[in-house]
PDB file of C-alpha atoms in Angstrom:
ATOM      1  CA  MET J  24       2.587 -10.239  -5.079  1.00 72.00           C
ATOM      2  CA  PHE J  25       1.200 -13.706  -4.366  1.00 75.00           C
ATOM      3  CA  GLY J  26      -2.327 -12.306  -4.212  1.00 80.00           C
ATOM      4  CA  ALA J  27      -1.786 -10.327  -7.400  1.00 82.00           C
ATOM      5  CA  SER J  28      -0.549 -13.451  -9.177  1.00 82.00           C
ATOM      6  CA  VAL J  29      -3.717 -15.284  -8.128  1.00 84.00           C
ATOM      7  CA  THR J  30      -5.989 -12.618  -9.612  1.00 81.00           C
ATOM      8  CA  SER J  31      -3.844 -12.095 -12.707  1.00 80.00           C
ATOM      9  CA  ASN J  32      -3.947 -15.821 -13.477  1.00 81.00           C
ATOM     10  CA  ASP J  33      -7.710 -16.095 -12.774  1.00 79.00           C
ATOM     11  CA  ALA J  34      -6.886 -18.652 -10.087  1.00 79.00           C
ATOM     12  CA  GLY J  35      -9.021 -17.309  -7.234  1.00 81.00           C
ATOM     13  CA  LEU J  36     -11.439 -20.255  -7.251  1.00 84.00           C
ATOM     14  CA  SER J  37      -8.905 -22.961  -8.089  1.00 88.00           C
ATOM     15  CA  VAL J  38      -9.214 -24.167  -4.489  1.00 88.00           C
ATOM     16  CA  PRO J  39     -12.989 -24.221  -3.889  1.00 88.00           C
ATOM     17  CA  ASP J  40     -13.111 -24.445  -0.081  1.00 90.00           C
ATOM     18  CA  TRP J  41     -11.876 -22.376   2.883  1.00 90.00           C
ATOM     19  CA  PRO J  42     -10.227 -22.466   5.419  1.00 87.00           C
ATOM     20  CA  THR J  43      -9.310 -25.956   4.259  1.00 88.00           C
ATOM     21  CA  SER J  44      -7.816 -26.745   0.862  1.00 88.00           C
ATOM     22  CA  PHE J  45      -9.646 -29.652  -0.771  1.00 88.00           C
ATOM     23  CA  GLY J  46     -10.738 -30.718   2.707  1.00 87.00           C
ATOM     24  CA  TYR J  47      -7.289 -30.583   4.361  1.00 85.00           C
ATOM     25  CA  LEU J  48      -5.557 -27.921   6.432  1.00 83.00           C
ATOM     26  CA  VAL J  49      -1.930 -28.852   5.792  1.00 78.00           C
ATOM     27  CA  LYS J  50      -1.858 -31.537   3.111  1.00 82.00           C
ATOM     28  CA  VAL J  51      -0.218 -30.320  -0.078  1.00 83.00           C
ATOM     29  CA  PRO J  52      -2.596 -30.762  -3.042  1.00 82.00           C
ATOM     30  CA  HIS J  53      -1.555 -31.502  -6.592  1.00 79.00           C
ATOM     31  CA  LEU J  54      -0.003 -28.189  -7.606  1.00 85.00           C
ATOM     32  CA  VAL J  55      -1.317 -27.973 -11.142  1.00 83.00           C
ATOM     33  CA  GLY J  56      -2.893 -25.085 -13.013  1.00 82.00           C
ATOM     34  CA  GLY J  57      -4.240 -22.311 -10.842  1.00 85.00           C
ATOM     35  CA  VAL J  58      -4.028 -24.467  -7.705  1.00 87.00           C
ATOM     36  CA  ARG J  59      -0.323 -23.713  -7.316  1.00 84.00           C
ATOM     37  CA  PHE J  60      -1.011 -19.964  -7.232  1.00 88.00           C
ATOM     38  CA  GLU J  61      -3.973 -20.082  -4.849  1.00 89.00           C
ATOM     39  CA  TRP J  62      -2.499 -22.667  -2.467  1.00 86.00           C
ATOM     40  CA  SER J  63       0.860 -20.857  -2.330  1.00 88.00           C
ATOM     41  CA  HIS J  64      -0.998 -17.630  -1.611  1.00 90.00           C
ATOM     42  CA  ARG J  65      -2.798 -19.298   1.298  1.00 89.00           C
ATOM     43  CA  MET J  66       0.416 -20.693   2.752  1.00 89.00           C
ATOM     44  CA  VAL J  67       2.104 -17.295   2.620  1.00 91.00           C
ATOM     45  CA  ALA J  68      -0.977 -15.716   4.207  1.00 92.00           C
ATOM     46  CA  GLY J  69      -1.006 -18.286   7.010  1.00 92.00           C
ATOM     47  CA  SER J  70       2.680 -17.728   7.696  1.00 93.00           C
ATOM     48  CA  LEU J  71       2.057 -13.988   7.769  1.00 94.00           C
ATOM     49  CA  VAL J  72      -0.665 -14.372  10.406  1.00 94.00           C
ATOM     50  CA  ILE J  73       1.691 -16.390  12.616  1.00 95.00           C
ATOM     51  CA  LEU J  74       4.523 -13.890  12.141  1.00 96.00           C
ATOM     52  CA  THR J  75       2.241 -10.949  12.927  1.00 97.00           C
ATOM     53  CA  LEU J  76       0.989 -12.717  16.052  1.00 97.00           C
ATOM     54  CA  ALA J  77       4.597 -13.177  17.178  1.00 96.00           C
ATOM     55  CA  ILE J  78       5.366  -9.497  16.539  1.00 95.00           C
ATOM     56  CA  ALA J  79       2.281  -8.404  18.470  1.00 95.00           C
ATOM     57  CA  ALA J  80       3.220 -10.648  21.408  1.00 96.00           C
ATOM     58  CA  TRP J  81       6.825  -9.417  21.397  1.00 94.00           C
ATOM     59  CA  THR J  82       5.673  -5.804  21.276  1.00 94.00           C
ATOM     60  CA  PHE J  83       3.199  -6.350  24.113  1.00 92.00           C
ATOM     61  CA  PHE J  84       5.821  -7.815  26.456  1.00 92.00           C
ATOM     62  CA  VAL J  85       8.890  -5.770  25.450  1.00 92.00           C
ATOM     63  CA  GLU J  86       7.786  -2.416  24.059  1.00 91.00           C
ATOM     64  CA  ARG J  87       7.234   0.402  26.566  1.00 91.00           C
ATOM     65  CA  ARG J  88       5.449   2.724  24.158  1.00 93.00           C
ATOM     66  CA  SER J  89       1.751   1.989  24.611  1.00 94.00           C
ATOM     67  CA  TRP J  90       0.805   3.506  21.246  1.00 95.00           C
ATOM     68  CA  LEU J  91       3.198   1.130  19.502  1.00 96.00           C
ATOM     69  CA  ARG J  92       1.646  -1.842  21.287  1.00 96.00           C
ATOM     70  CA  LYS J  93      -1.729  -0.665  20.012  1.00 96.00           C
ATOM     71  CA  LEU J  94      -0.310  -0.343  16.510  1.00 97.00           C
ATOM     72  CA  ALA J  95       0.935  -3.941  16.678  1.00 97.00           C
ATOM     73  CA  LEU J  96      -2.529  -5.075  17.765  1.00 96.00           C
ATOM     74  CA  ALA J  97      -3.967  -3.114  14.843  1.00 97.00           C
ATOM     75  CA  ALA J  98      -1.624  -5.006  12.527  1.00 97.00           C
ATOM     76  CA  LEU J  99      -2.822  -8.303  13.978  1.00 97.00           C
ATOM     77  CA  GLY J 100      -6.466  -7.313  13.631  1.00 96.00           C
ATOM     78  CA  THR J 101      -5.881  -6.175  10.064  1.00 97.00           C
ATOM     79  CA  VAL J 102      -4.189  -9.380   8.971  1.00 96.00           C
ATOM     80  CA  VAL J 103      -6.965 -11.465  10.564  1.00 95.00           C
ATOM     81  CA  ALA J 104      -9.582  -9.355   8.770  1.00 96.00           C
ATOM     82  CA  GLN J 105      -7.590  -9.832   5.594  1.00 94.00           C
ATOM     83  CA  ALA J 106      -7.682 -13.610   6.014  1.00 93.00           C
ATOM     84  CA  ILE J 107     -11.445 -13.572   6.617  1.00 95.00           C
ATOM     85  CA  LEU J 108     -12.042 -11.422   3.538  1.00 95.00           C
ATOM     86  CA  GLY J 109      -9.879 -13.825   1.549  1.00 93.00           C
ATOM     87  CA  GLY J 110     -12.065 -16.695   2.692  1.00 92.00           C
ATOM     88  CA  MET J 111     -15.209 -14.777   1.798  1.00 94.00           C
ATOM     89  CA  THR J 112     -13.946 -14.221  -1.740  1.00 92.00           C
ATOM     90  CA  VAL J 113     -13.836 -17.990  -2.153  1.00 90.00           C
ATOM     91  CA  LEU J 114     -17.027 -18.917  -0.302  1.00 92.00           C
ATOM     92  CA  TYR J 115     -19.107 -16.242  -2.044  1.00 91.00           C
ATOM     93  CA  LEU J 116     -17.509 -16.752  -5.465  1.00 87.00           C
ATOM     94  CA  GLN J 117     -15.444 -13.579  -5.677  1.00 88.00           C
ATOM     95  CA  PRO J 118     -17.956 -10.737  -5.285  1.00 91.00           C
ATOM     96  CA  PRO J 119     -16.213  -7.578  -6.572  1.00 92.00           C
ATOM     97  CA  ALA J 120     -16.803  -5.553  -3.387  1.00 93.00           C
ATOM     98  CA  VAL J 121     -15.353  -8.239  -1.113  1.00 94.00           C
ATOM     99  CA  SER J 122     -12.433  -8.961  -3.430  1.00 92.00           C
ATOM    100  CA  THR J 123     -11.606  -5.251  -3.628  1.00 94.00           C
ATOM    101  CA  ALA J 124     -11.818  -4.916   0.155  1.00 95.00           C
ATOM    102  CA  HIS J 125      -9.464  -7.904   0.402  1.00 94.00           C
ATOM    103  CA  ALA J 126      -6.942  -6.071  -1.782  1.00 93.00           C
ATOM    104  CA  ALA J 127      -7.350  -2.756   0.057  1.00 94.00           C
ATOM    105  CA  VAL J 128      -6.928  -4.263   3.519  1.00 96.00           C
ATOM    106  CA  ALA J 129      -3.775  -6.023   2.321  1.00 95.00           C
ATOM    107  CA  GLN J 130      -2.272  -2.655   1.417  1.00 96.00           C
ATOM    108  CA  THR J 131      -3.349  -1.260   4.790  1.00 97.00           C
ATOM    109  CA  PHE J 132      -1.605  -4.085   6.604  1.00 97.00           C
ATOM    110  CA  PHE J 133       1.550  -3.572   4.566  1.00 97.00           C
ATOM    111  CA  CYS J 134       1.642   0.113   5.498  1.00 97.00           C
ATOM    112  CA  ILE J 135       1.109  -0.671   9.191  1.00 97.00           C
ATOM    113  CA  ALA J 136       3.944  -3.207   9.056  1.00 97.00           C
ATOM    114  CA  VAL J 137       6.230  -0.611   7.472  1.00 97.00           C
ATOM    115  CA  CYS J 138       5.313   1.868  10.220  1.00 97.00           C
ATOM    116  CA  ILE J 139       6.153  -0.680  12.916  1.00 96.00           C
ATOM    117  CA  ALA J 140       9.504  -1.341  11.243  1.00 96.00           C
ATOM    118  CA  ILE J 141      10.275   2.391  11.265  1.00 96.00           C
ATOM    119  CA  PHE J 142       9.177   3.001  14.848  1.00 95.00           C
ATOM    120  CA  THR J 143      11.171   0.063  16.210  1.00 93.00           C
ATOM    121  CA  GLY J 144      14.312   0.885  14.225  1.00 92.00           C
ATOM    122  CA  ARG J 145      17.402   2.123  16.007  1.00 90.00           C
ATOM    123  CA  LYS J 146      17.551   5.274  13.894  1.00 89.00           C
ATOM    124  CA  TRP J 147      14.057   6.349  14.950  1.00 91.00           C
ATOM    125  CA  VAL J 148      14.782   5.719  18.629  1.00 87.00           C
ATOM    126  CA  GLU J 149      18.230   7.323  18.756  1.00 86.00           C
ATOM    127  CA  GLU J 150      17.936  10.053  16.116  1.00 83.00           C
ATOM    128  CA  VAL J 151      17.454  13.671  17.162  1.00 83.00           C
ATOM    129  CA  PRO J 152      14.802  15.157  14.839  1.00 84.00           C
ATOM    130  CA  GLN J 153      16.093  17.872  12.519  1.00 81.00           C
ATOM    131  CA  VAL J 154      13.134  20.195  13.019  1.00 83.00           C
ATOM    132  CA  GLU J 155      12.284  22.854  10.437  1.00 84.00           C
ATOM    133  CA  HIS J 156       8.841  24.448  10.791  1.00 84.00           C
ATOM    134  CA  ASP J 157       6.604  24.651   7.743  1.00 85.00           C
ATOM    135  CA  THR J 158       4.949  28.049   7.219  1.00 82.00           C
ATOM    136  CA  ARG J 159       3.564  27.355   3.745  1.00 87.00           C
ATOM    137  CA  ARG J 160      -0.063  26.626   2.942  1.00 88.00           C
ATOM    138  CA  PRO J 161      -1.013  23.961   2.265  1.00 92.00           C
ATOM    139  CA  SER J 162       1.626  22.447   4.501  1.00 93.00           C
ATOM    140  CA  LEU J 163       3.832  19.614   3.320  1.00 95.00           C
ATOM    141  CA  PHE J 164       2.215  17.338   5.887  1.00 95.00           C
ATOM    142  CA  THR J 165      -1.210  18.148   4.426  1.00 95.00           C
ATOM    143  CA  LEU J 166       0.104  17.301   0.965  1.00 97.00           C
ATOM    144  CA  THR J 167       1.445  13.943   2.161  1.00 97.00           C
ATOM    145  CA  LEU J 168      -1.935  13.080   3.692  1.00 97.00           C
ATOM    146  CA  LEU J 169      -3.655  14.102   0.459  1.00 98.00           C
ATOM    147  CA  SER J 170      -1.203  11.917  -1.458  1.00 98.00           C
ATOM    148  CA  ILE J 171      -2.050   8.924   0.720  1.00 98.00           C
ATOM    149  CA  PHE J 172      -5.764   9.549   0.225  1.00 98.00           C
ATOM    150  CA  VAL J 173      -5.660   9.785  -3.577  1.00 98.00           C
ATOM    151  CA  LEU J 174      -3.409   6.718  -3.733  1.00 98.00           C
ATOM    152  CA  TYR J 175      -5.832   4.707  -1.622  1.00 97.00           C
ATOM    153  CA  VAL J 176      -8.750   5.768  -3.813  1.00 97.00           C
ATOM    154  CA  GLN J 177      -6.695   4.729  -6.832  1.00 97.00           C
ATOM    155  CA  LEU J 178      -6.078   1.373  -5.183  1.00 96.00           C
ATOM    156  CA  ILE J 179      -9.816   0.827  -4.720  1.00 96.00           C
ATOM    157  CA  LEU J 180     -10.590   1.835  -8.309  1.00 96.00           C
ATOM    158  CA  GLY J 181      -7.896  -0.518  -9.581  1.00 94.00           C
ATOM    159  CA  GLY J 182      -9.212  -3.337  -7.411  1.00 92.00           C
ATOM    160  CA  MET J 183     -12.751  -2.838  -8.685  1.00 94.00           C
ATOM    161  CA  PHE J 184     -11.505  -2.982 -12.272  1.00 92.00           C
ATOM    162  CA  ARG J 185      -9.364  -6.080 -11.681  1.00 88.00           C
ATOM    163  CA  HIS J 186     -12.257  -7.867 -10.014  1.00 85.00           C
ATOM    164  CA  ARG J 187     -14.720  -6.873 -12.748  1.00 83.00           C
ATOM    165  CA  GLY J 188     -16.775  -4.517 -10.612  1.00 78.00           C
ATOM    166  CA  MET J 189     -16.034  -1.389 -12.664  1.00 84.00           C
ATOM    167  CA  SER J 190     -14.728  -0.266 -16.028  1.00 90.00           C
ATOM    168  CA  TRP J 191     -11.093   0.668 -16.532  1.00 91.00           C
ATOM    169  CA  TRP J 192     -11.552   4.380 -17.245  1.00 93.00           C
ATOM    170  CA  PRO J 193     -12.115   5.667 -13.628  1.00 95.00           C
ATOM    171  CA  HIS J 194      -8.802   4.079 -12.639  1.00 95.00           C
ATOM    172  CA  VAL J 195      -7.012   5.613 -15.625  1.00 95.00           C
ATOM    173  CA  VAL J 196      -8.554   9.092 -15.234  1.00 96.00           C
ATOM    174  CA  HIS J 197      -7.856   9.184 -11.501  1.00 97.00           C
ATOM    175  CA  ALA J 198      -4.227   8.270 -12.215  1.00 97.00           C
ATOM    176  CA  ALA J 199      -3.781  11.787 -13.618  1.00 97.00           C
ATOM    177  CA  LEU J 200      -4.898  13.278 -10.290  1.00 98.00           C
ATOM    178  CA  VAL J 201      -2.565  10.935  -8.409  1.00 98.00           C
ATOM    179  CA  ALA J 202       0.355  11.962 -10.600  1.00 98.00           C
ATOM    180  CA  PHE J 203      -0.394  15.655 -10.052  1.00 98.00           C
ATOM    181  CA  VAL J 204      -0.739  15.444  -6.259  1.00 98.00           C
ATOM    182  CA  LEU J 205       2.314  13.237  -5.736  1.00 98.00           C
ATOM    183  CA  THR J 206       4.459  15.367  -8.041  1.00 98.00           C
ATOM    184  CA  TRP J 207       3.367  18.494  -6.180  1.00 97.00           C
ATOM    185  CA  THR J 208       4.231  16.842  -2.863  1.00 97.00           C
ATOM    186  CA  ALA J 209       7.632  15.634  -4.050  1.00 97.00           C
ATOM    187  CA  ILE J 210       8.566  19.007  -5.565  1.00 96.00           C
ATOM    188  CA  ARG J 211       7.597  20.793  -2.355  1.00 96.00           C
ATOM    189  CA  ALA J 212       9.641  18.386  -0.243  1.00 95.00           C
ATOM    190  CA  LEU J 213      12.709  18.531  -2.482  1.00 95.00           C
ATOM    191  CA  SER J 214      12.657  22.264  -3.145  1.00 93.00           C
ATOM    192  CA  VAL J 215      12.040  23.462   0.407  1.00 89.00           C
ATOM    193  CA  PHE J 216      13.228  20.722   2.759  1.00 91.00           C
ATOM    194  CA  SER J 217      15.945  18.954   0.765  1.00 89.00           C
ATOM    195  CA  LYS J 218      18.493  19.458   3.559  1.00 91.00           C
ATOM    196  CA  ILE J 219      16.547  17.052   5.778  1.00 92.00           C
ATOM    197  CA  GLU J 220      17.716  13.597   4.696  1.00 92.00           C
ATOM    198  CA  ALA J 221      14.776  11.789   6.301  1.00 93.00           C
ATOM    199  CA  VAL J 222      12.430  13.824   4.094  1.00 95.00           C
ATOM    200  CA  ARG J 223      14.560  13.982   0.953  1.00 96.00           C
ATOM    201  CA  LYS J 224      15.105  10.236   0.529  1.00 96.00           C
ATOM    202  CA  PRO J 225      11.455   9.084   0.641  1.00 97.00           C
ATOM    203  CA  ALA J 226      10.456  12.048  -1.545  1.00 97.00           C
ATOM    204  CA  ILE J 227      12.936  10.984  -4.225  1.00 98.00           C
ATOM    205  CA  MET J 228      11.829   7.372  -3.868  1.00 98.00           C
ATOM    206  CA  MET J 229       8.168   8.360  -4.129  1.00 98.00           C
ATOM    207  CA  LEU J 230       8.775  10.323  -7.321  1.00 97.00           C
ATOM    208  CA  SER J 231      10.830   7.489  -8.838  1.00 98.00           C
ATOM    209  CA  LEU J 232       8.186   4.903  -7.978  1.00 98.00           C
ATOM    210  CA  LEU J 233       5.471   7.166  -9.391  1.00 98.00           C
ATOM    211  CA  ILE J 234       7.218   7.324 -12.767  1.00 98.00           C
ATOM    212  CA  THR J 235       7.774   3.559 -12.715  1.00 98.00           C
ATOM    213  CA  GLN J 236       4.157   2.948 -11.748  1.00 98.00           C
ATOM    214  CA  LEU J 237       2.803   5.093 -14.563  1.00 97.00           C
ATOM    215  CA  CYS J 238       4.921   3.160 -17.066  1.00 97.00           C
ATOM    216  CA  LEU J 239       3.788  -0.177 -15.633  1.00 96.00           C
ATOM    217  CA  GLY J 240       0.189   1.009 -15.648  1.00 95.00           C
ATOM    218  CA  PHE J 241       0.473   1.835 -19.340  1.00 95.00           C
ATOM    219  CA  ALA J 242       1.983  -1.600 -20.006  1.00 94.00           C
ATOM    220  CA  ALA J 243      -0.766  -3.293 -17.995  1.00 92.00           C
ATOM    221  CA  PHE J 244      -3.408  -1.353 -19.926  1.00 92.00           C
ATOM    222  CA  LEU J 245      -1.933  -2.433 -23.250  1.00 92.00           C
ATOM    223  CA  THR J 246      -1.573  -6.108 -22.324  1.00 89.00           C
ATOM    224  CA  ARG J 247      -4.884  -6.470 -20.459  1.00 84.00           C
ATOM    225  CA  VAL J 248      -7.293  -4.013 -22.110  1.00 84.00           C
ATOM    226  CA  ALA J 249      -5.993  -3.084 -25.549  1.00 81.00           C
ATOM    227  CA  TRP J 250      -4.335  -6.315 -26.657  1.00 80.00           C
ATOM    228  CA  GLY J 251      -5.565  -8.974 -24.243  1.00 68.00           C
ATOM    229  CA  LYS J 252      -9.297  -8.317 -24.005  1.00 67.00           C
ATOM    230  CA  ASP J 253     -10.100 -11.259 -26.288  1.00 58.00           C
ATOM    231  CA  SER J 254      -7.631 -13.698 -24.712  1.00 68.00           C
ATOM    232  CA  VAL J 255      -9.103 -17.015 -23.624  1.00 62.00           C
ATOM    233  CA  GLN J 256      -6.718 -17.174 -20.662  1.00 71.00           C
ATOM    234  CA  PRO J 257      -4.172 -14.782 -19.126  1.00 75.00           C
ATOM    235  CA  GLU J 258      -0.975 -14.548 -21.139  1.00 80.00           C
ATOM    236  CA  LEU J 259       2.489 -14.076 -19.650  1.00 85.00           C
ATOM    237  CA  PRO J 260       2.980 -10.383 -20.618  1.00 86.00           C
ATOM    238  CA  MET J 261      -0.405  -9.584 -19.095  1.00 87.00           C
ATOM    239  CA  VAL J 262       0.399 -11.404 -15.860  1.00 89.00           C
ATOM    240  CA  VAL J 263       3.899  -9.943 -15.477  1.00 92.00           C
ATOM    241  CA  SER J 264       2.857  -6.345 -16.166  1.00 92.00           C
ATOM    242  CA  THR J 265      -0.162  -6.531 -13.871  1.00 93.00           C
ATOM    243  CA  VAL J 266       1.650  -8.175 -10.953  1.00 93.00           C
ATOM    244  CA  ALA J 267       4.483  -5.654 -11.255  1.00 95.00           C
ATOM    245  CA  HIS J 268       1.938  -2.814 -11.374  1.00 96.00           C
ATOM    246  CA  VAL J 269       0.290  -4.022  -8.158  1.00 95.00           C
ATOM    247  CA  ALA J 270       3.623  -4.577  -6.398  1.00 95.00           C
ATOM    248  CA  VAL J 271       5.020  -1.147  -7.274  1.00 97.00           C
ATOM    249  CA  GLY J 272       1.700   0.403  -6.281  1.00 97.00           C
ATOM    250  CA  ALA J 273       2.078  -1.116  -2.821  1.00 96.00           C
ATOM    251  CA  LEU J 274       5.632   0.210  -2.556  1.00 98.00           C
ATOM    252  CA  LEU J 275       4.471   3.643  -3.697  1.00 98.00           C
ATOM    253  CA  LEU J 276       1.746   3.794  -1.052  1.00 98.00           C
ATOM    254  CA  ALA J 277       4.105   2.610   1.690  1.00 98.00           C
ATOM    255  CA  THR J 278       6.776   5.111   0.632  1.00 98.00           C
ATOM    256  CA  THR J 279       4.233   7.922   0.781  1.00 98.00           C
ATOM    257  CA  VAL J 280       3.263   6.827   4.291  1.00 98.00           C
ATOM    258  CA  VAL J 281       6.948   6.876   5.264  1.00 98.00           C
ATOM    259  CA  LEU J 282       7.269  10.390   3.847  1.00 97.00           C
ATOM    260  CA  ALA J 283       4.233  11.522   5.857  1.00 97.00           C
ATOM    261  CA  ILE J 284       5.735  10.099   9.051  1.00 96.00           C
ATOM    262  CA  GLN J 285       9.091  11.766   8.487  1.00 95.00           C
ATOM    263  CA  VAL J 286       7.446  15.085   7.605  1.00 95.00           C
ATOM    264  CA  TRP J 287       5.338  14.873  10.770  1.00 94.00           C
ATOM    265  CA  ARG J 288       8.517  14.372  12.774  1.00 93.00           C
ATOM    266  CA  HIS J 289      10.928  16.760  11.080  1.00 92.00           C
ATOM    267  CA  VAL J 290       8.702  19.412   9.480  1.00 89.00           C
ATOM    268  CA  PRO J 291       5.917  20.303  11.919  1.00 83.00           C
ATOM    269  CA  VAL J 292       3.339  22.832  10.825  1.00 78.00           C
ATOM    270  CA  ALA J 293       3.996  26.268  12.339  1.00 60.00           C
ATOM    271  CA  PHE J 294       0.943  26.614  14.558  1.00 53.00           C
ATOM    272  CA  ALA J 295       2.790  28.143  17.522  1.00 45.00           C
ATOM    273  CA  GLU J 296       2.062  31.731  18.558  1.00 43.00           C
ATOM    274  CA  ARG J 297       4.511  34.099  16.884  1.00 45.00           C
ATOM    275  CA  VAL J 298       6.340  37.046  18.396  1.00 41.00           C
ATOM    276  CA  PRO J 299       4.775  40.341  17.228  1.00 45.00           C
ATOM    277  CA  GLY J 300       6.606  41.806  14.279  1.00 45.00           C
ATOM    278  CA  THR J 301       7.954  38.470  13.036  1.00 41.00           C
ATOM    279  CA  GLU J 302       4.856  37.263  11.166  1.00 47.00           C
ATOM    280  CA  ARG J 303       5.362  35.822   7.721  1.00 48.00           C
ATOM    281  CA  THR J 304       2.714  35.635   5.058  1.00 47.00           C
ATOM    282  CA  PRO J 305       2.019  31.979   4.190  1.00 44.00           C
ATOM    283  CA  GLN J 306       3.446  31.132   0.804  1.00 48.00           C
ATOM    284  CA  ILE J 307       1.607  29.220  -1.860  1.00 46.00           C
ATOM    285  CA  ALA J 308       3.560  26.548  -3.731  1.00 46.00           C
TER     286      ALA J 308
END
């Protein structure tokens, strides 16, 4: 949200240097105009790097699961890359490709952090998976992966538009595909595997966030494109709708990742060899 507020307020170059701020690492500058957004964003980012480093160190010394230690290192590498891309946006005067990559990597880090939170939670460790094999084609797991993919593409298209590297219409047109794929995924999850709570809850949340996101996207389009295209500076309705749109988009992507994880655990694809005479024709839904 801090990063979105920087872009929405056109404050990305309010602090012209990096990694220092007006020549200082820790001195608080005069928080006026866009400086308060950009400097606050940098402080939050710095705190996040330190927190991620602590999590990676804790995981390395305490966690027995080697794959989870690697995931924590991936989180650390991602947040460092995110910081470097943030610096490049300032030093190279906000090139659209770099600024969009900065936004995309931020979403990637958020999803990795959510995964770590799930995998280290007591419920994940102690819960016995409620396994129900999926015989349908495409499988629910395939649909969740497709949902993540189309959402990430949508994120990139939105970032390119926000950072003036592309027109608005690819982002709007692709939103229809996102809505279709996510609705298909949610309906499949809720109609076939609703008895599995770990699948049902994120599916409902994903569908709710999708509806909210479409409404916020429409509001952002009205305030930024239809009504605000001739504005000299960002107006409050434009800023609020855009920041909310970005924030809910991040939650939607993370929720879809959670759904994919829970489907992978509770609804494995039926690849095992079947006993003769018990074959079922894959169903299309």
